[in-house]
């Protein structure tokens, strides 16, 4: 006897002809996505390692899509749209943070069974992650080198390195609103890391001391705070997961591993927004 639920499903399915109509798998190109896991080792846990990194790259693709659009909105003074996109970026970062929880289930012996098959490949070489770092203002010319073997990718990453960061666009916005942001912060060599400035902090302090008068700029400051907060969590979970799995061994891509990652914990992307909390 057919249940009511089975009848509903049968009736709905009967209305479609998937030899002619686009299906769920067609729309998502699932054959390509689910066929992209090519294991090189006999180890059971390699599937986890591959899926973890592939899904992280997909989340980073969406993050870059949202971050680029948010920066364009800030440049056009369209802050309502920018806030929605930046909030989404922070939520994507939360997904990336929690992904480390799954990878952390891999024990040192399980990773050791995979590591010889990785050769020199490393997450350090993720060009999407490098674009995220550059768009958030952590500019470093040395980070272009891992992409030198692929000219088309190098060109993409280098274009982001040479362009203003999200924070640069935010400071330009403050200046357009009449706040006293120094000229050297409005037109400069964008390939260089932003240097913390007392004058820039003073401009943000004007906003934070009277949020009602500067509400959208105040909200922008808090969106930036949320974003860096989750980015710091991502870095922390990264370093702790690596230490948990490989200890202080060198990374497969040639970095110092945990030592390098710990240095990254000290990088502050939006320094004045954090310092003003002490000075309010």
Coordinates of C-alpha atoms in Angstrom, one line a residue:
X1 CA 0.0 0.0 0.0
X2 CA 1.4 3.4 -1.0
X3 CA 1.7 6.0 1.8
X4 CA 0.4 9.6 1.4
X5 CA 4.0 10.8 1.4
X6 CA 5.1 8.3 -1.2
X7 CA 2.1 9.3 -3.4
X8 CA 3.0 13.0 -3.1
X9 CA 6.7 12.3 -4.1
X10 CA 5.6 10.1 -7.0
X11 CA 3.1 12.7 -8.2
X12 CA 5.7 15.5 -8.0
X13 CA 8.4 13.4 -9.8
X14 CA 6.0 12.4 -12.5
X15 CA 5.7 16.0 -13.7
X16 CA 9.4 16.2 -14.6
X17 CA 11.3 14.5 -17.4
X18 CA 15.0 14.6 -16.5
X19 CA 16.1 13.4 -19.9
X20 CA 14.9 16.8 -21.1
X21 CA 14.9 19.1 -18.0
X22 CA 17.8 20.2 -15.9
X23 CA 18.2 18.2 -12.7
X24 CA 19.8 19.0 -9.4
X25 CA 23.0 17.2 -10.3
X26 CA 23.1 19.0 -13.7
X27 CA 22.7 22.4 -12.1
X28 CA 25.5 21.8 -9.5
X29 CA 27.8 19.9 -11.9
X30 CA 27.9 17.2 -9.3
X31 CA 29.7 14.7 -11.6
X32 CA 32.6 17.0 -11.8
X33 CA 32.5 18.1 -8.1
X34 CA 32.2 14.6 -6.7
X35 CA 34.6 13.2 -9.1
X36 CA 37.4 15.6 -8.1
X37 CA 38.7 13.5 -5.2
X38 CA 41.7 11.6 -6.6
X39 CA 43.4 9.7 -3.9
X40 CA 47.1 9.1 -4.2
X41 CA 47.7 6.9 -1.2
X42 CA 46.1 3.7 0.1
X43 CA 45.2 5.5 3.4
X44 CA 41.5 5.7 4.4
X45 CA 42.0 9.2 5.8
X46 CA 43.1 10.8 2.6
X47 CA 39.5 11.4 1.6
X48 CA 39.0 13.6 4.7
X49 CA 42.2 15.5 3.9
X50 CA 41.1 16.2 0.3
X51 CA 37.5 17.0 1.0
X52 CA 38.5 19.3 3.9
X53 CA 40.7 21.4 1.6
X54 CA 38.4 21.4 -1.4
X55 CA 35.4 22.6 0.5
X56 CA 37.5 25.3 2.2
X57 CA 38.5 26.5 -1.3
X58 CA 34.8 26.6 -2.3
X59 CA 34.0 28.7 0.8
X60 CA 37.0 30.9 -0.1
X61 CA 35.6 31.4 -3.6
X62 CA 32.3 32.7 -2.1
X63 CA 34.2 34.8 0.5
X64 CA 36.2 36.5 -2.3
X65 CA 33.0 37.0 -4.3
X66 CA 31.4 38.8 -1.3
X67 CA 34.5 40.7 -0.3
X68 CA 35.1 42.2 -3.7
X69 CA 31.5 43.3 -3.9
X70 CA 31.6 44.8 -0.4
X71 CA 34.7 46.8 -1.3
X72 CA 33.0 48.2 -4.4
X73 CA 30.0 49.2 -2.3
X74 CA 32.2 50.9 0.3
X75 CA 33.9 52.8 -2.6
X76 CA 30.5 53.9 -3.8
X77 CA 29.2 54.9 -0.3
X78 CA 26.6 52.1 -0.5
X79 CA 27.0 51.0 3.0
X80 CA 23.8 49.1 3.5
X81 CA 24.7 46.6 0.8
X82 CA 28.3 46.5 2.1
X83 CA 27.2 45.6 5.6
X84 CA 25.1 42.6 4.3
X85 CA 28.1 41.3 2.4
X86 CA 30.6 41.8 5.2
X87 CA 28.3 40.0 7.6
X88 CA 28.2 37.1 5.2
X89 CA 32.0 37.2 4.9
X90 CA 32.2 36.8 8.7
X91 CA 29.8 33.9 8.6
X92 CA 31.8 32.2 5.9
X93 CA 34.9 32.6 8.0
X94 CA 33.0 30.8 10.8
X95 CA 32.5 27.9 8.4
X96 CA 36.2 27.9 7.7
X97 CA 37.0 27.9 11.4
X98 CA 34.7 24.9 12.1
X99 CA 36.2 23.0 9.2
X100 CA 39.4 22.6 11.4
X101 CA 37.3 20.7 13.9
X102 CA 36.8 17.9 11.3
X103 CA 40.4 17.9 10.2
X104 CA 41.5 17.7 13.8
X105 CA 40.0 14.2 14.0
X106 CA 43.0 13.1 12.0
X107 CA 45.7 11.7 14.3
X108 CA 49.5 12.0 13.7
X109 CA 49.9 8.4 12.4
X110 CA 47.0 8.9 10.0
X111 CA 48.5 12.0 8.6
X112 CA 52.0 10.4 8.4
X113 CA 50.5 7.8 6.1
X114 CA 49.4 10.5 3.7
X115 CA 52.2 13.0 3.9
X116 CA 54.7 11.3 1.6
X117 CA 52.2 11.4 -1.2
X118 CA 51.7 15.2 -0.9
X119 CA 55.2 16.1 -2.3
X120 CA 55.6 19.9 -2.0
X121 CA 51.9 20.7 -2.2
X122 CA 50.7 22.9 0.7
X123 CA 47.8 25.1 1.7
X124 CA 50.5 27.8 1.8
X125 CA 50.2 27.8 -2.0
X126 CA 46.4 28.6 -2.0
X127 CA 46.1 31.6 -4.3
X128 CA 42.6 32.2 -3.1
X129 CA 43.7 32.4 0.5
X130 CA 46.5 34.8 -0.6
X131 CA 44.0 37.0 -2.3
X132 CA 41.9 37.1 0.9
X133 CA 45.0 38.1 3.0
X134 CA 45.9 40.9 0.5
X135 CA 42.3 42.2 0.3
X136 CA 42.3 42.4 4.1
X137 CA 45.5 44.4 4.0
X138 CA 48.2 41.9 4.9
X139 CA 50.5 42.8 1.9
X140 CA 53.7 40.9 1.5
X141 CA 55.6 40.7 -1.9
X142 CA 57.3 37.4 -0.8
X143 CA 53.8 35.7 -0.9
X144 CA 53.7 36.1 -4.7
X145 CA 56.5 33.6 -5.2
X146 CA 54.5 30.4 -4.6
X147 CA 52.4 31.3 -7.6
X148 CA 55.3 32.2 -10.0
X149 CA 54.9 28.8 -11.9
X150 CA 51.4 29.8 -13.0
X151 CA 51.5 33.2 -14.8
X152 CA 47.7 33.5 -15.1
X153 CA 47.3 32.9 -11.3
X154 CA 50.2 35.1 -10.5
X155 CA 48.6 38.0 -12.5
X156 CA 45.4 37.6 -10.4
X157 CA 47.2 37.6 -7.1
X158 CA 49.5 40.4 -8.1
X159 CA 46.5 42.6 -9.2
X160 CA 45.0 42.2 -5.7
X161 CA 48.4 43.0 -4.1
X162 CA 48.7 46.2 -6.0
X163 CA 45.1 47.4 -5.3
X164 CA 43.7 49.1 -2.2
X165 CA 42.6 46.8 0.6
X166 CA 39.2 46.8 2.3
X167 CA 40.6 48.9 5.1
X168 CA 42.1 51.4 2.6
X169 CA 38.7 51.8 1.1
X170 CA 37.2 52.3 4.6
X171 CA 39.7 55.1 5.3
X172 CA 38.9 56.8 2.0
X173 CA 35.3 56.7 3.0
X174 CA 36.0 58.4 6.3
X175 CA 37.9 61.1 4.5
X176 CA 35.0 61.6 2.0
X177 CA 32.7 62.1 5.1
X178 CA 34.9 64.9 6.3
X179 CA 37.0 63.1 8.9
X180 CA 40.7 64.0 9.2
X181 CA 42.4 61.1 7.6
X182 CA 46.0 61.9 6.6
X183 CA 46.6 62.3 2.8
X184 CA 49.3 59.6 3.0
X185 CA 46.5 57.1 3.8
X186 CA 44.4 58.1 0.9
X187 CA 46.9 57.8 -2.0
X188 CA 50.0 55.6 -1.3
X189 CA 51.8 52.5 -2.5
X190 CA 49.0 50.0 -1.9
X191 CA 51.5 47.1 -2.1
X192 CA 52.7 48.1 1.4
X193 CA 51.2 47.0 4.7
X194 CA 49.1 49.8 6.4
X195 CA 51.1 51.4 9.2
X196 CA 49.2 52.1 12.4
X197 CA 48.6 55.9 12.7
X198 CA 47.5 58.0 15.7
X199 CA 45.8 60.4 13.2
X200 CA 43.7 57.5 11.7
X201 CA 42.8 56.4 15.2
X202 CA 41.7 59.9 16.0
X203 CA 39.4 59.9 13.0
X204 CA 37.8 56.6 14.2
X205 CA 37.5 58.0 17.7
X206 CA 35.4 60.8 16.4
X207 CA 33.0 58.1 15.1
X208 CA 33.0 56.0 18.2
X209 CA 32.6 58.8 20.6
X210 CA 29.3 59.9 18.9
X211 CA 27.9 56.7 17.3
X212 CA 24.4 58.3 16.7
X213 CA 25.9 61.1 14.6
X214 CA 28.1 58.7 12.6
X215 CA 26.0 55.6 12.7
X216 CA 26.9 54.0 9.4
X217 CA 30.6 54.6 9.9
X218 CA 30.3 53.2 13.4
X219 CA 28.6 50.1 12.0
X220 CA 31.3 49.8 9.4
X221 CA 33.9 49.8 12.2
X222 CA 32.0 47.0 14.0
X223 CA 31.7 45.0 10.8
X224 CA 35.4 45.2 10.3
X225 CA 35.9 44.2 13.9
X226 CA 33.7 41.1 13.5
X227 CA 35.6 40.1 10.3
X228 CA 39.0 40.4 12.0
X229 CA 37.7 38.6 15.0
X230 CA 36.6 35.5 13.0
X231 CA 39.8 35.7 10.9
X232 CA 41.9 35.5 14.1
X233 CA 39.9 32.5 15.2
X234 CA 40.6 30.9 11.8
X235 CA 44.4 31.5 12.2
X236 CA 44.3 30.1 15.8
X237 CA 42.4 26.9 14.8
X238 CA 44.8 26.5 11.9
X239 CA 48.0 26.6 14.0
X240 CA 46.5 24.4 16.8
X241 CA 45.3 21.8 14.3
X242 CA 48.7 21.7 12.6
X243 CA 50.5 21.4 15.9
X244 CA 48.1 18.7 17.0
X245 CA 48.7 16.7 13.8
X246 CA 52.4 17.2 12.9
X247 CA 53.9 19.0 15.9
X248 CA 56.8 21.2 14.9
X249 CA 57.8 19.5 11.7
X250 CA 58.4 21.7 8.7
X251 CA 55.4 22.2 6.4
X252 CA 55.2 20.3 3.1
X253 CA 55.5 23.5 1.2
X254 CA 58.8 24.4 2.8
X255 CA 57.6 26.8 5.6
X256 CA 58.6 26.4 9.2
X257 CA 55.1 25.1 9.9
X258 CA 53.8 26.0 13.4
X259 CA 56.5 28.6 13.9
X260 CA 55.4 30.5 10.8
X261 CA 51.7 30.2 11.7
X262 CA 52.3 31.5 15.2
X263 CA 53.9 34.6 13.8
X264 CA 50.7 35.2 11.8
X265 CA 48.7 35.3 15.0
X266 CA 50.4 38.7 15.8
X267 CA 49.3 40.3 12.5
X268 CA 46.6 43.0 13.2
X269 CA 44.6 44.0 10.1
X270 CA 42.7 47.0 11.3
X271 CA 45.0 48.3 14.2
X272 CA 43.3 51.6 14.9
X273 CA 39.9 50.0 15.4
X274 CA 41.3 47.7 18.0
X275 CA 43.5 50.4 19.7
X276 CA 40.6 52.9 20.1
X277 CA 38.9 50.5 22.5
X278 CA 41.6 51.3 25.0
X279 CA 41.6 55.0 24.3
X280 CA 37.8 55.7 24.4

